[in-house]
Short mmCIF file of C-alpha atoms and ligand atoms in Angstrom, two decimals:
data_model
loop_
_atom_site.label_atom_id
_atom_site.label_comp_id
_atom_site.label_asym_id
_atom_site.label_seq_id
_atom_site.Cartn_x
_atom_site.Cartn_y
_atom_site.Cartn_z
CA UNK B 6 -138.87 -104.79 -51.10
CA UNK B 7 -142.13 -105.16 -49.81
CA UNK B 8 -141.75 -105.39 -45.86
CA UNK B 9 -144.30 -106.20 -42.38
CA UNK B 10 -142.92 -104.99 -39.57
CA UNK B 11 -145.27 -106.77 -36.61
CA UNK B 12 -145.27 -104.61 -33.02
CA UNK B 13 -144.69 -100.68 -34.02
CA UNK B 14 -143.45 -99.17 -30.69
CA UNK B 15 -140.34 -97.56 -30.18
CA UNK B 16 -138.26 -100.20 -32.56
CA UNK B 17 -140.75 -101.16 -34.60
CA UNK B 18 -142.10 -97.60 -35.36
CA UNK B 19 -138.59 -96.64 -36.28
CA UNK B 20 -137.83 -99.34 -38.13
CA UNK B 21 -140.65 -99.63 -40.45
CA UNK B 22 -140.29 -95.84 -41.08
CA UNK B 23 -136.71 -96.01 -41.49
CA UNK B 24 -137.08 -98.79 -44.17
CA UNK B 25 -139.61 -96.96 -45.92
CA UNK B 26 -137.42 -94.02 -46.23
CA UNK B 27 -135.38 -95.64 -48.21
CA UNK B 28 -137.95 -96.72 -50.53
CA UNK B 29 -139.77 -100.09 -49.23
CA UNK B 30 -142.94 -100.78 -49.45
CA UNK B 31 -143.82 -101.40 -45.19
CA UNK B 32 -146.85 -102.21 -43.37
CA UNK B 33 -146.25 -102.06 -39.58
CA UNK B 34 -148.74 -104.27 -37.28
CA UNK B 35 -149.83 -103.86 -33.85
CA UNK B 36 -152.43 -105.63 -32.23
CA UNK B 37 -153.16 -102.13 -30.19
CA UNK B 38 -155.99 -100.98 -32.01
CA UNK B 39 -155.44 -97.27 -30.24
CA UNK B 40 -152.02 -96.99 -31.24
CA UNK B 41 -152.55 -97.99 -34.97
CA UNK B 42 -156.00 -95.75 -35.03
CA UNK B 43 -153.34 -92.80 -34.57
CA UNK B 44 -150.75 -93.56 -36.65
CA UNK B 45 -153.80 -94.06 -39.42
CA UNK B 46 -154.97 -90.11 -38.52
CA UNK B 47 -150.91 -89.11 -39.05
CA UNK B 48 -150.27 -88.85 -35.14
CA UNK B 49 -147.30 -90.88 -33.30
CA UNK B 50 -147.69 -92.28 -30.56
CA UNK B 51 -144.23 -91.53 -29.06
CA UNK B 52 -141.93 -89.30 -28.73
CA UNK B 53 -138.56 -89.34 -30.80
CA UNK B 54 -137.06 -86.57 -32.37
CA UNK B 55 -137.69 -86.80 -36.34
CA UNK B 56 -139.96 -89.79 -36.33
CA UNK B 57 -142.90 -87.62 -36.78
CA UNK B 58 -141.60 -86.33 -40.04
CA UNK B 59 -140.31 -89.03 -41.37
CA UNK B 60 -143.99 -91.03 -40.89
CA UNK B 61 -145.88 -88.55 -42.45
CA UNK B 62 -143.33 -88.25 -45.30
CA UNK B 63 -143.93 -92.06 -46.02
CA UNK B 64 -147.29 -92.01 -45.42
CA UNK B 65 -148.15 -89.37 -47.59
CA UNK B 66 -145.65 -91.30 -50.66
CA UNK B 67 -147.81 -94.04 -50.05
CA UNK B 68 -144.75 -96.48 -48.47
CA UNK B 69 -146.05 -96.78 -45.17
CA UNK B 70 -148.87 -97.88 -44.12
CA UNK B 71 -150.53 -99.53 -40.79
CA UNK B 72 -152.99 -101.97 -39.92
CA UNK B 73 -154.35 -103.97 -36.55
CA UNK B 74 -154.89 -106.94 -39.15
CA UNK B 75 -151.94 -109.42 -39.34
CA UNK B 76 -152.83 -111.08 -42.27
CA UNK B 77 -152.03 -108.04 -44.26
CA UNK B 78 -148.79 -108.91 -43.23
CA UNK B 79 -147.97 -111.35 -45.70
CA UNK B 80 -144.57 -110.49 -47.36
CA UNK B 81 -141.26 -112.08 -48.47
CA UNK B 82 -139.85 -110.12 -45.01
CA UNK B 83 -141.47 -109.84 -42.04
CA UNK B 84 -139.88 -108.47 -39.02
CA UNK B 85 -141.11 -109.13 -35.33
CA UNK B 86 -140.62 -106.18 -33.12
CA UNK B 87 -142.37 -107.59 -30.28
CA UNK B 88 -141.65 -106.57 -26.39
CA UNK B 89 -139.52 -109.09 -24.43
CA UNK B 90 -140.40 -107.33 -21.48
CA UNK B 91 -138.88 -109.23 -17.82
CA UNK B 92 -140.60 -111.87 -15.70
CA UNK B 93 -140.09 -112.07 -11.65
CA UNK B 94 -137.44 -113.47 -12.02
CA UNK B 95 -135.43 -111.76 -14.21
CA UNK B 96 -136.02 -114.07 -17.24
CA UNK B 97 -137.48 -112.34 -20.59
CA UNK B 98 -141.03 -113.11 -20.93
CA UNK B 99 -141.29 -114.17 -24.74
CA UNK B 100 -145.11 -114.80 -24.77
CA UNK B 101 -145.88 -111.95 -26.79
CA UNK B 102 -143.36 -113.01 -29.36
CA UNK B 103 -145.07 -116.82 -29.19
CA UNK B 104 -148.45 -115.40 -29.96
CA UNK B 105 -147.47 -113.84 -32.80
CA UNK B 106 -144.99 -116.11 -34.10
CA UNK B 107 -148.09 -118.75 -34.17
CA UNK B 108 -150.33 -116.29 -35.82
CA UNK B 109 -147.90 -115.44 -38.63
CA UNK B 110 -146.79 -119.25 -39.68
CA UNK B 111 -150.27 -119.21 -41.85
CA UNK B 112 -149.08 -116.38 -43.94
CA UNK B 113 -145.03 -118.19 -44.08
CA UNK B 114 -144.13 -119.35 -47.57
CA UNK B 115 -140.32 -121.10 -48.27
CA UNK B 116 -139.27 -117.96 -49.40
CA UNK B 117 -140.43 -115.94 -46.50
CA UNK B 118 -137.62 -114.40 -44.27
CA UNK B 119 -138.75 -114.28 -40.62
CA UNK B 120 -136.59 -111.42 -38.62
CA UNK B 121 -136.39 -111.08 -34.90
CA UNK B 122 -135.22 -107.39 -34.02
CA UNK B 123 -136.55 -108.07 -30.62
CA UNK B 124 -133.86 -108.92 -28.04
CA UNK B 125 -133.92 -112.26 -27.88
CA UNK B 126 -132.38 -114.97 -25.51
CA UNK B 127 -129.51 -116.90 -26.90
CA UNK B 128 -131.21 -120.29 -28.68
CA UNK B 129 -134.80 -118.34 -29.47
CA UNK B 130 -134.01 -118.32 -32.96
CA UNK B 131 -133.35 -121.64 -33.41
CA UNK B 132 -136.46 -122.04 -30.88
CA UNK B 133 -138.56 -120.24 -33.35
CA UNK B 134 -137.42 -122.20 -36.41
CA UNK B 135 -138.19 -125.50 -34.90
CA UNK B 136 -141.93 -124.43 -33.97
CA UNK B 137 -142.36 -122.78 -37.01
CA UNK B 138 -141.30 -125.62 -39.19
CA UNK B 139 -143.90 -127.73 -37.09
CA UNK B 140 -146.69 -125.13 -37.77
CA UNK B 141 -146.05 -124.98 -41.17
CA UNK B 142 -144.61 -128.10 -42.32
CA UNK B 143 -141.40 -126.65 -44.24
CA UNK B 144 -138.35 -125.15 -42.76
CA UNK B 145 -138.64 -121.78 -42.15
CA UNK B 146 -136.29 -118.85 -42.89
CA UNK B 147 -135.41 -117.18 -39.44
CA UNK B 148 -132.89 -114.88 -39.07
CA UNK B 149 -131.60 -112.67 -35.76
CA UNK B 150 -131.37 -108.66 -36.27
CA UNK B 151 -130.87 -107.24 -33.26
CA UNK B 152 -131.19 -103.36 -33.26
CA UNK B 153 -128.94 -101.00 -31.16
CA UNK B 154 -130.94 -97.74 -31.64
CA UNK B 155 -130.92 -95.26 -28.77
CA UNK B 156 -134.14 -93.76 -27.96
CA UNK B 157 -133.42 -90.06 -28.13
CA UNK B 158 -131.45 -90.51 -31.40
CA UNK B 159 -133.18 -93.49 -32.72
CA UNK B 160 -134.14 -91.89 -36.14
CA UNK B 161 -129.70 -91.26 -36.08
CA UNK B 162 -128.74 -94.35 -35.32
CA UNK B 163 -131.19 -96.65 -37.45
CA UNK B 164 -130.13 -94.71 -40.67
CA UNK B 165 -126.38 -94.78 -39.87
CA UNK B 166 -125.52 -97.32 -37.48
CA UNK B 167 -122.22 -98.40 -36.02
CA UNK B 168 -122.73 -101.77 -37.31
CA UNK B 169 -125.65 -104.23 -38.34
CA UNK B 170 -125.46 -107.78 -37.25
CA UNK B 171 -127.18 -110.54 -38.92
CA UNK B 172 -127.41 -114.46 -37.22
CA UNK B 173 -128.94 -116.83 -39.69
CA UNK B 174 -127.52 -120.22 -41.24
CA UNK B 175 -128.40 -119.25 -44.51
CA UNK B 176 -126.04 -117.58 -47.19
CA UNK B 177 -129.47 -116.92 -48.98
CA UNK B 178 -130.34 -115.09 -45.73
CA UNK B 179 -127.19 -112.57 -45.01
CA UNK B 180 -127.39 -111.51 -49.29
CA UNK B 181 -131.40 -110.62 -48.77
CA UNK B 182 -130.54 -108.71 -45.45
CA UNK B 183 -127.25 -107.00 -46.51
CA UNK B 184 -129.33 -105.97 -49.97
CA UNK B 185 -131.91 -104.08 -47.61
CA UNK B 186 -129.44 -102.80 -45.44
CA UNK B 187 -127.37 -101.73 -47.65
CA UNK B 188 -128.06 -97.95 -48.12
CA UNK B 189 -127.71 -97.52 -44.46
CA UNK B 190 -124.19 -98.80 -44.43
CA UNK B 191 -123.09 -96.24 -46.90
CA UNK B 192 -120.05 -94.85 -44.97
CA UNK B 193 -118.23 -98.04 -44.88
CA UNK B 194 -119.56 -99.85 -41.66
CA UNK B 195 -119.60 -103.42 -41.53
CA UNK B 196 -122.32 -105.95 -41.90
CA UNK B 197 -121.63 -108.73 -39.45
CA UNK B 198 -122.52 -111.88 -40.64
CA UNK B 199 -122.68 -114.65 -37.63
CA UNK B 200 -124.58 -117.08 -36.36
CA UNK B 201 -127.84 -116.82 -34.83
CA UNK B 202 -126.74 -117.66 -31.19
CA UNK B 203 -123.87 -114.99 -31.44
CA UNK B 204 -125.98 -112.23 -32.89
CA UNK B 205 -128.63 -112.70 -29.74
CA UNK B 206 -125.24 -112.74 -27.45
CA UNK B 207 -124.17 -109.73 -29.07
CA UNK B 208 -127.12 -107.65 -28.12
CA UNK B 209 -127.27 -108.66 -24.35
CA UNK B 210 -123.64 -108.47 -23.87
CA UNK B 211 -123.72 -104.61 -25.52
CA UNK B 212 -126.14 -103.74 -23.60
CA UNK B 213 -124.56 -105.19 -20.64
CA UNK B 214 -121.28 -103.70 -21.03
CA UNK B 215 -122.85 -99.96 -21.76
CA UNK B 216 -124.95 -100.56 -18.12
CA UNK B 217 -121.11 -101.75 -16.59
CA UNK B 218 -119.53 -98.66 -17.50
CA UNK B 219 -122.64 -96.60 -16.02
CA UNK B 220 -122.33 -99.18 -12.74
CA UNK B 221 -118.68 -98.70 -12.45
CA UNK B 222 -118.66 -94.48 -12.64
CA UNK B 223 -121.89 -94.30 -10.45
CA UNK B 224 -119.96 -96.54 -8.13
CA UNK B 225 -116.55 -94.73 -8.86
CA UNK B 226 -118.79 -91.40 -8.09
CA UNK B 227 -119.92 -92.41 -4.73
CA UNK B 228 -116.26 -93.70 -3.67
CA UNK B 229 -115.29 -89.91 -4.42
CA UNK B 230 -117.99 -88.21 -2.72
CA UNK B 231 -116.64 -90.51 0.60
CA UNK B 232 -113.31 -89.11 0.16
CA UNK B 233 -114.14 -85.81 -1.08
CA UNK B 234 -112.76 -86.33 -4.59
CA UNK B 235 -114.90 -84.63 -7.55
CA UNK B 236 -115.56 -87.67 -10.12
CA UNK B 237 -115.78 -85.01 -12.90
CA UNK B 238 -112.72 -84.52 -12.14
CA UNK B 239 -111.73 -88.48 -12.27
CA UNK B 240 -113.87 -88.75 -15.21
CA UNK B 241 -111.78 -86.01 -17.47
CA UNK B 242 -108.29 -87.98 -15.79
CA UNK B 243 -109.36 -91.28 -16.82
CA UNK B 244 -111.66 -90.77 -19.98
CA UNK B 245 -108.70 -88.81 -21.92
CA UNK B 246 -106.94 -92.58 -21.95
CA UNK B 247 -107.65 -93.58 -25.40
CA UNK B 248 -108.21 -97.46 -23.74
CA UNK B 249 -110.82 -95.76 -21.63
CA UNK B 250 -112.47 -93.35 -23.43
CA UNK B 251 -115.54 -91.44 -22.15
CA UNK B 252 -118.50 -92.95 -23.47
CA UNK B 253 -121.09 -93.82 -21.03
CA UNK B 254 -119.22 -92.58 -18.25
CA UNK B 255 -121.52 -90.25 -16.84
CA UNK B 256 -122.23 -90.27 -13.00
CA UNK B 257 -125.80 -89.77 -12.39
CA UNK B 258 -129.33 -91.47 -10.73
CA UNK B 259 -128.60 -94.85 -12.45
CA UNK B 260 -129.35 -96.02 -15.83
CA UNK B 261 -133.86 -96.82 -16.46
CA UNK B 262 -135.71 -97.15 -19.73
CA UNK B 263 -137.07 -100.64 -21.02
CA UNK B 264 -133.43 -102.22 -22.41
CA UNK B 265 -130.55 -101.98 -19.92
CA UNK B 266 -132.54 -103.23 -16.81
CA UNK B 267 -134.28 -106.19 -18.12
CA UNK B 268 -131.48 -107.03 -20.51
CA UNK B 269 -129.18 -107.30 -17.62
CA UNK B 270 -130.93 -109.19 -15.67
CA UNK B 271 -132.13 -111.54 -18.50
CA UNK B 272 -128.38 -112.15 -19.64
CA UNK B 273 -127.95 -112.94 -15.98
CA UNK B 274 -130.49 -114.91 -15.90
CA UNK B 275 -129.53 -117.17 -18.94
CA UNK B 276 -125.98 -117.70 -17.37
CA UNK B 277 -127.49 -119.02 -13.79
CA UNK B 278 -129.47 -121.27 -16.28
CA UNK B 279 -126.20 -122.66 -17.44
CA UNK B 280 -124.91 -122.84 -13.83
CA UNK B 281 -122.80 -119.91 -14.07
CA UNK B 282 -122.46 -117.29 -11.56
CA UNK B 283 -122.99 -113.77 -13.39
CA UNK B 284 -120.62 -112.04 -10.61
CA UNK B 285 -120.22 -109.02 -12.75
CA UNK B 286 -124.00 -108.73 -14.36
CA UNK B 287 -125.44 -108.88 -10.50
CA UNK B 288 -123.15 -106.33 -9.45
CA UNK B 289 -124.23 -104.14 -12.40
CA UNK B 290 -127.58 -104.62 -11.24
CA UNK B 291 -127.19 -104.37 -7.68
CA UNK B 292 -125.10 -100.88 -8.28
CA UNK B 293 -127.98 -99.38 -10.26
CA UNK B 294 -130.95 -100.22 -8.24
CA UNK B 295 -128.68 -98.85 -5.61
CA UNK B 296 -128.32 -95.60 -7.30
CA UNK B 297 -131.24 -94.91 -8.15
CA UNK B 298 -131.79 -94.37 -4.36
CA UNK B 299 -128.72 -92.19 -4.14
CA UNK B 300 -131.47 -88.43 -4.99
CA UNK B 301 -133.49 -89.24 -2.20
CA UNK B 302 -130.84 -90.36 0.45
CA UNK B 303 -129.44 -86.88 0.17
CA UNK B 304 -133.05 -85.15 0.23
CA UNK B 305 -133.29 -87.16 3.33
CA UNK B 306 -129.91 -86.17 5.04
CA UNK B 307 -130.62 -82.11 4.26
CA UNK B 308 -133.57 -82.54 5.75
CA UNK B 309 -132.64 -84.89 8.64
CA UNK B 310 -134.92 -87.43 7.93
CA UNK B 311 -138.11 -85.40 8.64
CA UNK B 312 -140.14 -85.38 5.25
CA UNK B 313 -144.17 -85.16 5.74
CA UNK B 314 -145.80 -82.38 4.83
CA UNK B 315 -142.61 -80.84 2.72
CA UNK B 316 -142.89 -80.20 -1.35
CA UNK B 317 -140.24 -81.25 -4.01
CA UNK B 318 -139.95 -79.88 -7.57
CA UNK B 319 -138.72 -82.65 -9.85
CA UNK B 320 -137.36 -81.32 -13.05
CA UNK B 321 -137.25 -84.38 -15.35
CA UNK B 322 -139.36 -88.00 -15.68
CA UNK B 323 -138.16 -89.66 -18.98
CA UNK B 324 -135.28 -91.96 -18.41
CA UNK B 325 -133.57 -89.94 -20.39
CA UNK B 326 -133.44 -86.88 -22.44
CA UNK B 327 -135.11 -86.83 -26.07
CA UNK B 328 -138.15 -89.68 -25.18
CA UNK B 329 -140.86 -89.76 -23.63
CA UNK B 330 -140.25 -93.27 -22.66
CA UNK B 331 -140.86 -93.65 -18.31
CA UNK B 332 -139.60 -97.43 -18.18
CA UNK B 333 -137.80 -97.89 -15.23
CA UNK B 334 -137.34 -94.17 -14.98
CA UNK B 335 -134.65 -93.45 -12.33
CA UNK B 336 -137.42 -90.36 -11.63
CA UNK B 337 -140.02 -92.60 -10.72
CA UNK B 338 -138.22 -94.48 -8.10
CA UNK B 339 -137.48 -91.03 -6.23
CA UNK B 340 -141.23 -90.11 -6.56
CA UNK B 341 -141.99 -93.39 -5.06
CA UNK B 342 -139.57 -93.13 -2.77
CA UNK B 343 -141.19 -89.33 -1.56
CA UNK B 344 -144.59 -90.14 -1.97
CA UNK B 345 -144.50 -92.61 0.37
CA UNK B 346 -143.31 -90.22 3.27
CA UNK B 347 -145.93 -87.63 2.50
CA UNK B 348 -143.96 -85.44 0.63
CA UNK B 349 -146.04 -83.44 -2.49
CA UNK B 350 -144.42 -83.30 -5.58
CA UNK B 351 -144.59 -80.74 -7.70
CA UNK B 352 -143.19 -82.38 -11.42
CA UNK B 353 -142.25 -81.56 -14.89
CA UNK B 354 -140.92 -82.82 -18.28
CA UNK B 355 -141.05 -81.83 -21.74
CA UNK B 356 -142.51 -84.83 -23.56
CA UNK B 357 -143.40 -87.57 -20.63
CA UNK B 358 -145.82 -85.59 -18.37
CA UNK B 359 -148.44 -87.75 -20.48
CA UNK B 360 -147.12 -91.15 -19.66
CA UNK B 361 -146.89 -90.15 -16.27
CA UNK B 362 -150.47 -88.68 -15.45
CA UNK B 363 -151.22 -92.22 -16.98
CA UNK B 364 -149.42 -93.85 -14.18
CA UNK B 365 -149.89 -91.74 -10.75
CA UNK B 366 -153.24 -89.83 -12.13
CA UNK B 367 -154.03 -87.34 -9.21
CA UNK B 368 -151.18 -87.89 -6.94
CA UNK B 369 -149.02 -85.54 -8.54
CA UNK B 370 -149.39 -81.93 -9.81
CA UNK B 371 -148.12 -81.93 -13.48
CA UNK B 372 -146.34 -78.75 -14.58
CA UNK B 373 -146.00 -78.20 -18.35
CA UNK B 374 -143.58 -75.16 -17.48
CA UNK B 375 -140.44 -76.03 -15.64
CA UNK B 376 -140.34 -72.89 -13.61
CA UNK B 377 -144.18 -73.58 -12.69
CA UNK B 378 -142.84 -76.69 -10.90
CA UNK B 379 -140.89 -74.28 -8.13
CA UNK B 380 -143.28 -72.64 -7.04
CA UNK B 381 -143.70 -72.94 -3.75
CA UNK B 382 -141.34 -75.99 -3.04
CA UNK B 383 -139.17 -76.53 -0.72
CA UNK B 384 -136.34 -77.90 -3.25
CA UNK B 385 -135.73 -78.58 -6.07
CA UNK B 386 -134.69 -82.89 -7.69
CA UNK B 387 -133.17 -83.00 -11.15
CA UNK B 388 -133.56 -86.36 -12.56
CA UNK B 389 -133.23 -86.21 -16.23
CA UNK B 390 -130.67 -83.88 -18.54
CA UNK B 391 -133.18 -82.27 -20.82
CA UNK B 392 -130.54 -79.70 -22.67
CA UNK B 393 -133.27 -76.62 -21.33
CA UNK B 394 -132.35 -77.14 -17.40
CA UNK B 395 -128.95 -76.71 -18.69
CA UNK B 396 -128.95 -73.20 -18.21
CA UNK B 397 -131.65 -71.94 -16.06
CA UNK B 398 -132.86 -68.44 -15.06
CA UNK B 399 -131.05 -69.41 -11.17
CA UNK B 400 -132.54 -66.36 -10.13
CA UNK B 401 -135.88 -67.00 -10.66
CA UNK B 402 -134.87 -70.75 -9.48
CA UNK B 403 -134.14 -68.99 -6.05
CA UNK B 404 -137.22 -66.43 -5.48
CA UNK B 405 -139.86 -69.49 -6.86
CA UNK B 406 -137.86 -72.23 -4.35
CA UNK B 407 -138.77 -71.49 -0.48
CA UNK B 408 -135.26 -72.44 0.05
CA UNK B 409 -132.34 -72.86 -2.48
CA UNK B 410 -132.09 -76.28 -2.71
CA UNK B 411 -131.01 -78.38 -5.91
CA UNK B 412 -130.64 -82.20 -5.78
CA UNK B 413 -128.90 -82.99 -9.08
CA UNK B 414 -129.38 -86.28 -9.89
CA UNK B 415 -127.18 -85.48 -13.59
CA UNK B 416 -124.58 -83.31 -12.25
CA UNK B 417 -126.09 -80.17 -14.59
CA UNK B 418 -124.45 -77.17 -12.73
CA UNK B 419 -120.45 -76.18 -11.58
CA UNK B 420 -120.19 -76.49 -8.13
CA UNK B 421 -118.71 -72.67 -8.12
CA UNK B 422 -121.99 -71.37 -10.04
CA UNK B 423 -124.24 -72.66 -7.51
CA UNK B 424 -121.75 -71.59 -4.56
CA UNK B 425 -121.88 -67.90 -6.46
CA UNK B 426 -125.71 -68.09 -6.86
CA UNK B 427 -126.17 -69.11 -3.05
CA UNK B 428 -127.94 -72.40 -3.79
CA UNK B 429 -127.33 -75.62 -1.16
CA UNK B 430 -126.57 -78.07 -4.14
CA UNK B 431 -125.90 -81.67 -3.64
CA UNK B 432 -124.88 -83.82 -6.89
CA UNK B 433 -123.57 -87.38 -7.87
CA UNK B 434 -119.88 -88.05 -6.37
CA UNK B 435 -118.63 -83.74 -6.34
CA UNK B 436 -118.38 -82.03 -2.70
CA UNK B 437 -121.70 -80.18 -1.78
CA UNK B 438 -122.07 -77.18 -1.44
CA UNK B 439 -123.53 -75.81 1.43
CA UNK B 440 -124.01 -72.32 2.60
CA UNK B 441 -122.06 -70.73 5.59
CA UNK B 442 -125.08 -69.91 7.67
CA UNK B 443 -128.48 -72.19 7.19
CA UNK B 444 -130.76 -71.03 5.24
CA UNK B 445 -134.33 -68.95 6.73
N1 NAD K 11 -136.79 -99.44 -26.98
C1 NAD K 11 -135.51 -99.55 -27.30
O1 NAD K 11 -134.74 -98.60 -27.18
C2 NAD K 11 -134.96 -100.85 -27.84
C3 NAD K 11 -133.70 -100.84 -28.46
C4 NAD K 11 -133.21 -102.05 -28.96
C5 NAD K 11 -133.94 -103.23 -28.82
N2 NAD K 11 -135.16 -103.19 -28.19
C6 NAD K 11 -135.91 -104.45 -28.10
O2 NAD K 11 -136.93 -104.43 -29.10
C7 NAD K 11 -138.11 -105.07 -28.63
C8 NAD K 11 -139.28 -104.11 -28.71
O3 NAD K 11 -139.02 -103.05 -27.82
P1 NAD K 11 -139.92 -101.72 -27.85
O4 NAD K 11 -139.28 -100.77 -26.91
O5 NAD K 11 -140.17 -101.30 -29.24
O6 NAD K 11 -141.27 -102.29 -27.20
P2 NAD K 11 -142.69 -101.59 -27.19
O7 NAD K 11 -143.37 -102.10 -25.99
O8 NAD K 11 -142.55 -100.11 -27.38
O9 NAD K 11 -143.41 -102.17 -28.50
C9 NAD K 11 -143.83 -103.49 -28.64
C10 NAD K 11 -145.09 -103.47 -29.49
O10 NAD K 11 -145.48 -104.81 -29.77
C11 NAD K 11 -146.90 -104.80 -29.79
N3 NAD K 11 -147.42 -106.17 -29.65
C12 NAD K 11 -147.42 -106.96 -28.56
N4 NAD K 11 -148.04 -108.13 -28.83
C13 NAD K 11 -148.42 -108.08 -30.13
C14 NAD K 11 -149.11 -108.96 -30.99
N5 NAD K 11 -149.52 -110.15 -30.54
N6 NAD K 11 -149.35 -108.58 -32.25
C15 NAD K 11 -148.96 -107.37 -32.69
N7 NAD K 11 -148.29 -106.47 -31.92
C16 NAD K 11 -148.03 -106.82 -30.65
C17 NAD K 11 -147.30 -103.89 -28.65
O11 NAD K 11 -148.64 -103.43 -28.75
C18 NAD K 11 -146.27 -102.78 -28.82
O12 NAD K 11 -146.75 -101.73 -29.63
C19 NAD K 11 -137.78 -105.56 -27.22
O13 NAD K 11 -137.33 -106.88 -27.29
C20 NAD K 11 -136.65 -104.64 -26.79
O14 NAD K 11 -135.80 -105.23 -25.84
C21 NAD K 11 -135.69 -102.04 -27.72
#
């Protein structure tokens, strides 16, 4: 099939390259004339593990191309992949998604298939139809397909996903979609076939329920550190009960990135707007922002509040392993949170030291080595769980530190390795460890 795919960052990139795989014909769009001048020179512009491959595979069969011109859109399928990023108030801001769907009604024929994979609120489809059909002057094919790829494992999850949903009225639309799909759904996973206002419901209240589970340990981790219960522990007791399960129960510095946030908020948002109150989406939110305070509250208590003039290694920016991605990293908040008492950070990350520099320039010393980051500080903040701080050199950890001191904002280590190593270690909702005499 001959495929646009308009907006190519992290979904859109990955979905135009994962429909070329297969053997599409795809031109991806983006109206940032940087971004597509890469891609055209074979470089991408994020970081995901197998994208770059799989581009340059596509590219070079001649399937995949890019473009900052919109009218070269023009096909029976055309996919929006637009940001819905929030507003002030917690409301997605779809004026990105109006722009283009204005600019792209010229190119519309009755045949065309228009496809949101952007999260959407519940009602934009039909929204969208309704404009478009006054733009064009026939009634529009508009169909909902959200996407539930993980950055990290995006390339993974596009190519064999769980499910794929489809909302549309159209019979005409679910056989074109479940046709293109169809390779990807080779192990027997279903095709959901819905309407449009479930399929946008579906993709808040997933996300929503992943970001209650990571809510409800954090909040399950801090009630154990109170009592002195180890929520690893907890985790292992309740997670082997097959109605609990351990997905996304992982104690740690809250949940960031550009979905679970803003989608929380948004779904919240749309249920105040039907004059409900979202008891259980505020909480959610409330936890999180919450936690992501919970690094530098301990950094404060070891060091009883006085800060200025002290240095912290931070080991970790992305919001989470395997992207470079720093949206509502729960690292930035703790470098904000330092900065602003004078403390110097010394920080480091495998793929997002780039997107970073971009943000805080000169106010931070960027460390492409993660031992480089210790030298000379006075502790040492994990934030995110790159698999290589897994199993550090601890000795080296120790003579580069001036004092052994890990914050572990993703509860890395054992509690009886860092007692045997010497390290002070504070973590999310386990007993610290502290040594029997202060350190120096
Ligand atoms: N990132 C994820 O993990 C993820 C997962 C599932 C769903 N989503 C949803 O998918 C949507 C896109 O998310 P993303 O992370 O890919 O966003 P993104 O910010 O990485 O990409 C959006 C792209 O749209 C482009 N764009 C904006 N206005 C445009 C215009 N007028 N014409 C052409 N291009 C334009 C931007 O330049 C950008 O490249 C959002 O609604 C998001 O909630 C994201």
């Amino acid at each position: 099939m001959k495929i646009a795919v308009v907006g190519t960052g992290y979904v859109g990139l990955v979905t135009g390259t994962c429909l070329a795989e297969t053997g599409n014909e795809v031109i991806c769009v983006d109206c940032d004339a940087a971004k597509i001048a890469m891609l055209c020179k074979g470089r991408v512009p994020i970081y995901e593990p197998g994208l770059a491959e799989l581009v340059t595979r596509n590219v070079s069969a001649g399937r995949l191309n890019f473009t900052t011109d919109l009218a070269a859109a023009a096909s029976r399928l055309l996919f929006l992949a637009i940001g819905t990023p929030s507003l002030p108030d917690g409301t997605g801001d779809l004026s990105a998604l109006w722009s283009v769907i204005a600019e792209v009604a010229p190119l519309l024929k009755p045949e065309s298939i228009v496809v949101l994979k952007s999260t959407v609120p519940v009602g934009t489809n039909a929204a969208v139809t309704a404009r478009l059909e006054q733009l064009t002057g026939f009634r529009c094919q508009v169909a909902n397909n959200p996407e539930f790829l993980k950055e990290g494992a995006a390339i993974e999850d596009f190519m064999k996903p769980d499910r794929v949903v489809i909302g549309a009225r159209r019979d005409e639309v679910f056989d074109v979609l479940g046709e293109l799909y169809q390779p990807y759904l080779r192990t027997d996973k279903p095709l959901l076939c819905m309407s449009p206002e479930s399929a946008e419901m579906t993709k808040y209240a997933a996300n929503a329920m992943l970001a209650t589970k990571i809510s409800f340990i954090n909040e399950m981790a801090n009630l154990c550190q109170a009592t002195g219960a180890d929520i690893n522990q907890v985790r292992r007791g309740i997670g082997h009960d097959s109605r609990i399960g351990f997905a996304f129960l992982f104690p740690g510095a809250g949940y960031g990135g550009s979905c679970f946030p803003k989608d929380v908020r948004a779904l919240a948002a749309t249920a105040r707007a039907h004059g409900l109150r979202p008891q259980i989406l505020d909480a959610v939110h409330e936890v999180n922002v919450r936690q992501k305070m919970v690094v530098f509250d301990k950094i404060c208590r070891h060091f009883r509040g006085d800060l200025s003039g002290r240095t912290i290694a931070v080991w970790g920016l992305a919001f989470k392993p395997g992207t470079d991605d720093i949206r509502e990293a729960p690292a930035l908040v703790l470098i904000d949170a330092l900065a602003a008492r004078g403390v110097s950070l010394r920080v480091h990350d495998p793929e997002a030291l780039q997107n970073v520099r971009r943000q805080y320039g000169s106010r931070l010393v960027y460390c492409t080595q993660q031992y480089e980051a210790l030298q000379g500080a006075d502790a040492l903040a994990v934030m995110t769980e790159w698999k290589h701080f897994v199993h550090p050199d601890f000795r080296r950890v120790r003579q580069l530190l001036r004092q052994p001191v890990i914050f572990d904002g993703r509860n890395l280590y054992s509690l009886r390795q860092m007692r045997q190593s010497g390290f002070t270690y504070y973590s999310i909702g386990r007993p610290d460890v502290l040594p029997e005499k202060p350190h120096g």
